[in-house]
Coordinates of C-alpha atoms and ligand atoms in Angstrom, one line a residue:
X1 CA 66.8 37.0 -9.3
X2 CA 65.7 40.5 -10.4
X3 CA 63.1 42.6 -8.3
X4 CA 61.7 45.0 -9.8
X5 CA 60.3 47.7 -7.2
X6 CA 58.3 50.3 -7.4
X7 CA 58.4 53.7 -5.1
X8 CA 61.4 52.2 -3.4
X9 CA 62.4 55.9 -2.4
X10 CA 60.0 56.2 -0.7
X11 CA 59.4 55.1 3.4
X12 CA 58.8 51.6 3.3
X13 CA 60.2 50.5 -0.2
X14 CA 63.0 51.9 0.9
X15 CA 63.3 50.3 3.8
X16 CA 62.6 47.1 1.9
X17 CA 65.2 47.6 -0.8
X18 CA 67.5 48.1 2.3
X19 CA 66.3 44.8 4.2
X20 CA 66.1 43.0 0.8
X21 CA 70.1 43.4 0.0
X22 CA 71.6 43.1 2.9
X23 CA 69.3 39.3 3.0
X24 CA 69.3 38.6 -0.8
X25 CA 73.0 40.0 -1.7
X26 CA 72.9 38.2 -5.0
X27 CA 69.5 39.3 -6.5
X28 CA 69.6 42.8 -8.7
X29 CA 67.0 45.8 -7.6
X30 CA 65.3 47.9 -9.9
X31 CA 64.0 50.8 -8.2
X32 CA 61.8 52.3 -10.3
X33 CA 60.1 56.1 -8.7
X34 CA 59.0 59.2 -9.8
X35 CA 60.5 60.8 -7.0
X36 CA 57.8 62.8 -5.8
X37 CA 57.7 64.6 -2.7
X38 CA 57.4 61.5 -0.4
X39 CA 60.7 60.0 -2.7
X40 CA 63.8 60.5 -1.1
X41 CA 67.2 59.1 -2.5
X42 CA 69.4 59.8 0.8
X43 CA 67.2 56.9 2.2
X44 CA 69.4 54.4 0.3
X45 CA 73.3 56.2 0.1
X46 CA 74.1 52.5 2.0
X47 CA 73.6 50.7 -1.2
X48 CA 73.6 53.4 -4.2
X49 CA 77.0 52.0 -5.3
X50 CA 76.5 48.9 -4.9
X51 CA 76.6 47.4 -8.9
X52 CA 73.3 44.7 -7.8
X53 CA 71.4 48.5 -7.3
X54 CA 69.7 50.1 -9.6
X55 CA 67.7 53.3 -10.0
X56 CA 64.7 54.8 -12.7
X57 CA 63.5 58.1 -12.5
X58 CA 60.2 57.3 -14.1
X59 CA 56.0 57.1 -13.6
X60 CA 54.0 54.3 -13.2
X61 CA 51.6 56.6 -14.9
X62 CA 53.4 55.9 -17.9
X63 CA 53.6 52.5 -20.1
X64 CA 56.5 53.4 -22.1
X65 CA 58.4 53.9 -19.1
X66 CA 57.4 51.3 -16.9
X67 CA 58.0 48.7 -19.8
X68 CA 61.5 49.5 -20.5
X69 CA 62.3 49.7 -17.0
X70 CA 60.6 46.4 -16.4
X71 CA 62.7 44.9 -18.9
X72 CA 63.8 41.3 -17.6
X73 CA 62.1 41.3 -14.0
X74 CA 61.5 38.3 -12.2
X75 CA 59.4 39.6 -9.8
X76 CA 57.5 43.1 -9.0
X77 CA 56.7 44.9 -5.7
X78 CA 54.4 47.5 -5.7
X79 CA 54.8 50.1 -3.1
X80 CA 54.4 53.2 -5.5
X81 CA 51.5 54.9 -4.5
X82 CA 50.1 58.5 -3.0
X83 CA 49.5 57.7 0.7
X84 CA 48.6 60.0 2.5
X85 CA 45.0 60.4 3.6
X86 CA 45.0 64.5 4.4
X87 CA 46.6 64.4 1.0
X88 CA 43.8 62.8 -0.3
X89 CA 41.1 65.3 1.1
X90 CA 43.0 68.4 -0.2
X91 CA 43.3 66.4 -4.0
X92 CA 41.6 63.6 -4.7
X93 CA 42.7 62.9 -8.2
X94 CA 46.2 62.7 -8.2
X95 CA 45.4 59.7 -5.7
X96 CA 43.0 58.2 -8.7
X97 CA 45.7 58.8 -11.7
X98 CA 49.0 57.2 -9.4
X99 CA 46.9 54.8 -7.3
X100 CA 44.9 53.4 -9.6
X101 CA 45.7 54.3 -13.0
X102 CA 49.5 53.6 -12.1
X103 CA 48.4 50.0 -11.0
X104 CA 46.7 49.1 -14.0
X105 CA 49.5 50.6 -16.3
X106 CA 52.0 47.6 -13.9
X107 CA 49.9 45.2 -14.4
X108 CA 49.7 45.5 -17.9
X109 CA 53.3 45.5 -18.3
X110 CA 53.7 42.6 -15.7
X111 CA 51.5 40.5 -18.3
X112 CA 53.3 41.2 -21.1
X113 CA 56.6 40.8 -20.0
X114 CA 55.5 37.5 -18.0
X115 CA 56.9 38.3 -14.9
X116 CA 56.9 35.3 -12.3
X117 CA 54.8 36.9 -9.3
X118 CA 53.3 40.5 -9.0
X119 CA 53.4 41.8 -5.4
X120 CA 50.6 44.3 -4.1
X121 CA 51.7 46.1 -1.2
X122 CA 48.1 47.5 -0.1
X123 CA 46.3 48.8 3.6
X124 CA 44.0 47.8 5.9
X125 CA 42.2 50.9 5.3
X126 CA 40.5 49.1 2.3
X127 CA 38.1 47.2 4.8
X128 CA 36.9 51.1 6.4
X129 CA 36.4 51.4 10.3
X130 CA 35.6 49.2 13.5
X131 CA 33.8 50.3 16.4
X132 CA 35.9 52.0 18.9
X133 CA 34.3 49.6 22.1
X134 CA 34.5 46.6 19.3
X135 CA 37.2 43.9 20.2
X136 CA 36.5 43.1 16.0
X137 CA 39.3 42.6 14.0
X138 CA 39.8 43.2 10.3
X139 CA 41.0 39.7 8.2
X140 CA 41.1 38.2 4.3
X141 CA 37.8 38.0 4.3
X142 CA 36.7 41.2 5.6
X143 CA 34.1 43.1 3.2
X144 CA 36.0 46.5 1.2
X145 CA 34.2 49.7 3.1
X146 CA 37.1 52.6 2.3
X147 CA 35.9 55.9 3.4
X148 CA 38.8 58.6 1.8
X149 CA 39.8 59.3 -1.4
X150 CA 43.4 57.3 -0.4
X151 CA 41.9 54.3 0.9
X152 CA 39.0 54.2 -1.9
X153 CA 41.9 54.8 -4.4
X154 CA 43.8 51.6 -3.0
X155 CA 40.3 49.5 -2.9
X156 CA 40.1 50.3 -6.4
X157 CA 44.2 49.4 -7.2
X158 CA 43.6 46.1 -5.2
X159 CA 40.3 44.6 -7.2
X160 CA 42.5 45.5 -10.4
X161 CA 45.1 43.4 -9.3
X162 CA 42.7 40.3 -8.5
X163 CA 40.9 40.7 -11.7
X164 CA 44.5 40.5 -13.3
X165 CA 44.3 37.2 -11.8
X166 CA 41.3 36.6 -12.4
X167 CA 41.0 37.4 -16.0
X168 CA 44.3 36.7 -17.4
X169 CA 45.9 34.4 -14.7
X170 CA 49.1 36.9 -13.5
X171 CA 50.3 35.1 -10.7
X172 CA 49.8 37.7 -8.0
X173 CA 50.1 38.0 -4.4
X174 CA 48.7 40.6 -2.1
X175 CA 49.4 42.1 1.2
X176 CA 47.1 44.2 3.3
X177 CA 48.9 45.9 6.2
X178 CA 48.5 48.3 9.2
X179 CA 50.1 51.9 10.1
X180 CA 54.0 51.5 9.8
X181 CA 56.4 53.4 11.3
X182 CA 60.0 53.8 11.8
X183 CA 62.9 55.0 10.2
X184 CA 62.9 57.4 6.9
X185 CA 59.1 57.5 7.1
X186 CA 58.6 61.2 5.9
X187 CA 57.6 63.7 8.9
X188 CA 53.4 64.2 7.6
X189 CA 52.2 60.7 9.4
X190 CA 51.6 60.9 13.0
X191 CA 54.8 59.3 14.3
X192 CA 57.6 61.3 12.7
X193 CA 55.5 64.0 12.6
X194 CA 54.9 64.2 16.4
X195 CA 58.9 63.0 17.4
X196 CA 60.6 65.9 15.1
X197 CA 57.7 68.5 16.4
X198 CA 58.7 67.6 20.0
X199 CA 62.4 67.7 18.7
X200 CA 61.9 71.3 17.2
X201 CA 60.0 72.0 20.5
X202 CA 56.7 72.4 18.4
X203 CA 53.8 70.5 20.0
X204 CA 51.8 67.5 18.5
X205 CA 49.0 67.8 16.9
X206 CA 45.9 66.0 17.9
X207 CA 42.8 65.3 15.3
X208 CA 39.7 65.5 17.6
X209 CA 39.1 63.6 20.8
X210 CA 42.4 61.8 20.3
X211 CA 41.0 58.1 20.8
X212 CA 41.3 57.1 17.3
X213 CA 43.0 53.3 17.5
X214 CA 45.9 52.7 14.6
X215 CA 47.4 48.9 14.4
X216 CA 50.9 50.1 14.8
X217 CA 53.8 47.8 12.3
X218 CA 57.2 48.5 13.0
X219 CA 58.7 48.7 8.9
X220 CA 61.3 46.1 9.4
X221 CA 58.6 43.7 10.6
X222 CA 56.6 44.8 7.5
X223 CA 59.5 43.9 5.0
X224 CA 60.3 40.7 6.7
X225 CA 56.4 40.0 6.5
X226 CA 56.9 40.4 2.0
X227 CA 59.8 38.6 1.8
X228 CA 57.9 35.4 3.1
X229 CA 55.4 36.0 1.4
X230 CA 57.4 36.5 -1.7
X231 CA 59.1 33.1 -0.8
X232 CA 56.3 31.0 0.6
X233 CA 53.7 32.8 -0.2
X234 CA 50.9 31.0 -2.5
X235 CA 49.9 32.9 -5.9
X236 CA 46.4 34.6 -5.7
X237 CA 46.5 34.6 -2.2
X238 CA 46.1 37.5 0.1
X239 CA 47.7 38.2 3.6
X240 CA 47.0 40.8 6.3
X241 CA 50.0 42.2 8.0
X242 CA 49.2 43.8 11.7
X243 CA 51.5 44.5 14.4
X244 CA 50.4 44.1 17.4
X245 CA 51.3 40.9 19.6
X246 CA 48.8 38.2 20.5
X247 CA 47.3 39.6 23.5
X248 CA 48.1 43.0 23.3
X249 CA 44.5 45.8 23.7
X250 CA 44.4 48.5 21.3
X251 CA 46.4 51.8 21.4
X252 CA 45.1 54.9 20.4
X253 CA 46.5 57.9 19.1
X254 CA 46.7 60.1 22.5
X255 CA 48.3 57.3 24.1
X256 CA 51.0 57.1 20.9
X257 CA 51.2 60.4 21.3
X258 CA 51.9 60.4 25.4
X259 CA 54.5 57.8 25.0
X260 CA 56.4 59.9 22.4
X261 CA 56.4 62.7 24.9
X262 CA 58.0 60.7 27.7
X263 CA 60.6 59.5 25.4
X264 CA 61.9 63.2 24.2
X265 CA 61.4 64.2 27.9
X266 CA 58.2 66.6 27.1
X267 CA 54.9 67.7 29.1
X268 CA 51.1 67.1 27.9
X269 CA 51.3 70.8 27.4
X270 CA 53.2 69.9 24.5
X271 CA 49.5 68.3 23.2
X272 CA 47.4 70.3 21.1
X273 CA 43.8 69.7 19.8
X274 CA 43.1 70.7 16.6
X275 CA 40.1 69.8 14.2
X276 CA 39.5 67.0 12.8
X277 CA 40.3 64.7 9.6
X278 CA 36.8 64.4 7.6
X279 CA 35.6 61.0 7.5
X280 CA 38.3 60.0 10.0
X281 CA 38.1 56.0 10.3
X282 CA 37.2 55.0 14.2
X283 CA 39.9 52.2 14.9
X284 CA 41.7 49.8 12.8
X285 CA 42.9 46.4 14.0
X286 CA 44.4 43.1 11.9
X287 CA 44.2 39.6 12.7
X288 CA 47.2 38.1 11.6
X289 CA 46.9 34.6 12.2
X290 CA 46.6 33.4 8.4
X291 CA 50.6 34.5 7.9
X292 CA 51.1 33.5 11.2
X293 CA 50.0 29.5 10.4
X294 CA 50.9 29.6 6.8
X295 CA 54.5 31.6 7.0
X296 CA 55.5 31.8 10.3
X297 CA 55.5 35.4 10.7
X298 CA 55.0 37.6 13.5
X299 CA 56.6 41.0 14.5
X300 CA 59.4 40.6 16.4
X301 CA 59.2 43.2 19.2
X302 CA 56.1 44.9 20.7
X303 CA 55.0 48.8 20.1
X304 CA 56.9 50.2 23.2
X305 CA 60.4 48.3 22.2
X306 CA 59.9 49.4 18.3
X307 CA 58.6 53.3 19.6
X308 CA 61.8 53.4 21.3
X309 CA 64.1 52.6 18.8
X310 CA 62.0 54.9 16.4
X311 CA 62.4 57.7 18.6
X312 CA 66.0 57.4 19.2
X313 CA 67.0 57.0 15.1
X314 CA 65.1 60.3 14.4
X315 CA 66.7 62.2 17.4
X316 CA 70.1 61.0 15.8
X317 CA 69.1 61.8 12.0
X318 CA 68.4 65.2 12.7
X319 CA 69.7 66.4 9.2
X320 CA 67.9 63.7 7.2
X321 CA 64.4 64.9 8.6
X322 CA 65.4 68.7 8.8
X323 CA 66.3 68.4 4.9
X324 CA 62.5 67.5 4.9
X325 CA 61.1 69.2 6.4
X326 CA 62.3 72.3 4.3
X327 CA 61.0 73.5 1.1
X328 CA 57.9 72.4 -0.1
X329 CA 56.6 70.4 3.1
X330 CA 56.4 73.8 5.1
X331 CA 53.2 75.0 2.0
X332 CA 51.3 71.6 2.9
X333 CA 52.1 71.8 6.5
X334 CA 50.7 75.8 6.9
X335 CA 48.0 74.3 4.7
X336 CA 46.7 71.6 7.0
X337 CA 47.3 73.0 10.0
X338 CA 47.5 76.7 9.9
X339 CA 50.2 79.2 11.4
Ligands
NAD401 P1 55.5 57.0 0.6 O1 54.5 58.0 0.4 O2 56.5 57.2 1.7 O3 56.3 56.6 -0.7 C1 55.6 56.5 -2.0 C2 56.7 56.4 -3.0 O4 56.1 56.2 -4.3 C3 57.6 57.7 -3.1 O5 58.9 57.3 -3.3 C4 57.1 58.3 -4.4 O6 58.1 59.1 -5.1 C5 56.6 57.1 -5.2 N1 55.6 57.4 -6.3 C6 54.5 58.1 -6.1 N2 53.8 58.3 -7.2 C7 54.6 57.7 -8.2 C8 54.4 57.4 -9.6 N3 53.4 57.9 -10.3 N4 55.4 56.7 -10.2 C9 56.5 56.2 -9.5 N5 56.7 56.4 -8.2 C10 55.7 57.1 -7.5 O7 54.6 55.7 0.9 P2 54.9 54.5 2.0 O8 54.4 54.9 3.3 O9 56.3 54.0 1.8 O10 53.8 53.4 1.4 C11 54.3 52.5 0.4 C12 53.1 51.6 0.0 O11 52.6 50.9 1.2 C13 51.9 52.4 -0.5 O12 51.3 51.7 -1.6 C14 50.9 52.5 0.6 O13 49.6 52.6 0.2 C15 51.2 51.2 1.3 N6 50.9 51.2 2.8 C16 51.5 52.1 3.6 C17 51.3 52.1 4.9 C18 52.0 53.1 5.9 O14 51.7 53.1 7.1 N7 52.9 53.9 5.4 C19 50.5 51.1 5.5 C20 49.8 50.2 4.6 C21 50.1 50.3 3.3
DAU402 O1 46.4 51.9 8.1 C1 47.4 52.0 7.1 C2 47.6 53.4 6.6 O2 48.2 54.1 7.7 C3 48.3 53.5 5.3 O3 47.6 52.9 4.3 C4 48.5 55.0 5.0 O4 49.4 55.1 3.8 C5 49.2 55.7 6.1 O5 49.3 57.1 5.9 C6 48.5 55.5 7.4 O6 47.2 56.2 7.4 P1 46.6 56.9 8.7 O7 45.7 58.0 8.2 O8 46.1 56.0 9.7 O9 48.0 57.5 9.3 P2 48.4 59.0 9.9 O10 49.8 58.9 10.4 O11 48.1 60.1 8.9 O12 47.4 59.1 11.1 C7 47.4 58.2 12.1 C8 46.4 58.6 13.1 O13 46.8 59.8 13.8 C9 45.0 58.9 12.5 O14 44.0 58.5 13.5 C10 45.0 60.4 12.3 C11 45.9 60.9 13.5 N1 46.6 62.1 13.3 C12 47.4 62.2 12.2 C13 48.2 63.3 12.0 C14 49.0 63.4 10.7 C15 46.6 63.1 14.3 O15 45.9 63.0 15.3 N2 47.4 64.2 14.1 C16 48.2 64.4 12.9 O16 48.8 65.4 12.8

C-alpha cells in the first residue's frame, strides 16, 4: 500500500511516519512538506534510507505539486497544517491560505486521482471552549464554536472535507484530537516549551491565572489511534481522539506545569505569569467512547507515565531541540514574550 502523508516533518506526522514503518514495513511513504519552520527532517534520520521512504519538498498550496506527488496513492493523511494558535493571533492568513486553501487543493487532487480513503487529521479546538467548573465533554456530535484564527482555520478545512463527501462521494475519514505531546514536538507548545526552558534554566511561562484545562494525548497513542481508524475505521465517519483515562479529573496547565518542575528537579520560582493569549479557550476535554466501542482504542498509559517519559527523551535530545531552538525561533519567541 502507498500512504501518501502530508507535513510528515513535522511533530506528529512524523511521529506517525515513524510508528507507521516500523508496523507496516511493507507499505511505501510519501512524505510530502513544505518544510516550514515547524518541518524538521532530523525527526526521521531512522528511516531516511530506507528505499519504502520517500520525501517531497512541496506546498499543499499548490496543485501542480501536490498532483504529481500524489501520483499512485492509496491512501492520504493529512497532518499538514499551521498549528499554532499564538501564531495565528500574530498572522492570521497564512493560517487561511495552508489550512484551508491547502485542504481544498488535497482534496481536489484526492478526487481526481481516486484515492481509496482521505484521512483528516483535525482538533478538538473546532468545537471552542467548556466551562472551567463543567464536567462536559466535547464528542462527534458536538456543535463547531472555534474562537482563533487556527482553530476557525481548521473548522473551515474540516466542513471542506465533509462536503467532499458529501458532494462528490470521496471516501473520507476524520479525526478530531486533543493537545499531543511527546517527542520531536517543536519547543513553542507548552510542554517542550516549558521542559527545555527548565533545561536552559529559563522559567515557564504561564498565560494568565494558569487554570486553563488541555486534554493531554501522548503522540504515540495519537498514531496508534489513525492507524485503526485507517484500518477499521468506517468512510464518512468521524472520531474524537482524547487522552485522558476513564476516570481521570481534568488537569490544568499550572498543574502540567508543576509536574514538569518536579521532574527536572526545579522550584515554583521557576513559574512566571505573563499576559494572556486573546480569546484563550477555558478547558478542553474529549469523550472517547465512540473509538473506544467501535475500534478498541484507548491510550495506553496515563498523563504522569507519558510526562515522564516526555521529559526524559528531551533531557537526552538536547542537540535536537537546541538546533531549534536557534535561528529563526529566537525572533518569534522575543516576539511573544518579550526580553
Ligand atoms: P507541526 O506544526 O509540528 O507540523 C506541521 C507540518 O506541516 C510541518 O512539517 C510543516 O512544514 C508542514 N506544512 C505547513 N504548511 C505546509 C504547506 N503549505 N505544505 C506542505 N507542508 C506544510 O504540526 P503538528 O503539531 O504535527 O500537527 C499536525 C496536524 O495535527 C495539524 O493538522 C494540526 O492541526 C493537528 N493537530 C495537532 C495537535 C497538537 O497538539 N499538536 C492536536 C490536534 C490536532
Ligand atoms: O487541542 C488541540 C490543539 O492543541 C492543537 O489543535 C494545536 O495545534 C496545538 O497547538 C494545541 O493548542 P493549544 O493552544 O492548546 O496548545 P499550547 O501548547 O499552545 O497551549 C497549551 C495551554 O498552555 C494553553 O492553555 C495555553 C497555555 N500556554 C501555552 C504556552 C505556549 C501557556 O500558559 N504558556 C505558554 O507559553
Amino acid at each position: 500500500m502507498k500512504l501518501f502523508i502530508t507535513g510528515g516533518a513535522g511533530f506528529i506526522g512524523a511521529n506517525f511516519i515513524l510508528y507507521w514503518m516500523k508496523n507496516h514495513p511493507d507499505d511505501e511513504i510519501i512524505n510530502f512538506d513544505k518544510l516550514t519552520y515547524a518541518g524538521n527532517l532530523e525527526n526521521l534520520h531512522e528511516v531516511e534510507r530506507s528505499p519504502q521512504y520517500h520525501f517531497v519538498k512541496g506546498d499543499i498550496r499548490r496543485p501542480e505539486e501536490v498532483s504529481a506527488a500524489m501520483d499512485g496513492a492509496d491512501i492520504v493523511v493529512h497532518f499538514a497544517a499551521e498549528s499554532h494558535v499564538d501564531r495565528s493571533i500574530m498572522n492570521p492568513a497564512d493560517f487561511v491560505e495552508t489550512n484551508v486553501g491547502g485542504t481544498q487543493v488535497l482534496l481536489d487532487c484526492a478526487l481526481k486521482q481516486k484515492v481509496k480513503r482521505f484521512h483528516h487529521v483535525s482538533t478538538d479546538e473546532v468545537f471552542g471552549a467548556l466551562a472551567l467548573e463543567s464536567t462536559t465533554k466535547f464528542n462527534e456530535d458536538t456543535p463547531y464554536y472555534p474562537h482563533s484564527p487556527y482553530s476557525a482555520s481548521k473548522a473551515g478545512s474540516d466542513h471542506l472535507v465533509r462536503a467532499y463527501a458529501d458532494t462528490f462521494g470521496l471516501p473520507i475519514t476524520v479525526t478530531n484530537c486533543s493537545n499531543n505531546f511527546g517527542p520531536y514536538q517543536f519547543p513553542e507548545k507548552l510542554i517542550p516549551l516549558a521542559i527545555t526552558n527548565l533545561l536552559e534554566d529559563k522559567k515557564i511561562p504561564v498565560y494568565g491565572d494558569g487554570l486553563y484545562v488541555r486534554d493531554w494525548l501522548y503522540v504515540e497513542d495519537h498514531c496508534r489511534a489513525i492507524e485503526l481508524v485507517l484500518q477499521n475505521g468506517k468512510i464518512g465517519e468521524t472520531y474524537c481522539v482524547g487522552g485522558l483515562k476513564d476516570g481521570k479529573g481534568d488537569i490544568n496547565n499550572l498543574e502540567v506545569a508543576k509536574k514538569i518542575l518536579t521532574l527536572v528537579g526545579k522550584d515554583e520560582s521557576y513559574l512566571e505569569y505573563v499576559k494572556d493569549r486573546p480569546g484563550h479557550d477555558r478547558r478542553y476535554a474529549i469523550d472517547w467512547s465512540k473509538i473506544k466501542r467501535e475500534l478498541g482504542w484507548e491510550p495506553f498509559y496515563d498523563f504522569d507515565e507519558w510526562l515522564e517519559k516526555t521529559v526524559a527523551w528531551y533531557k537526552d535530545h538536547q542537540d535536537w531541540w537546541s538546533a531549534v531552538k536557534n535561528g529563526s525561533y529566537l525572533a518569534y519567541y522575543e516576539k511573544q514574550y518579550g526580553k
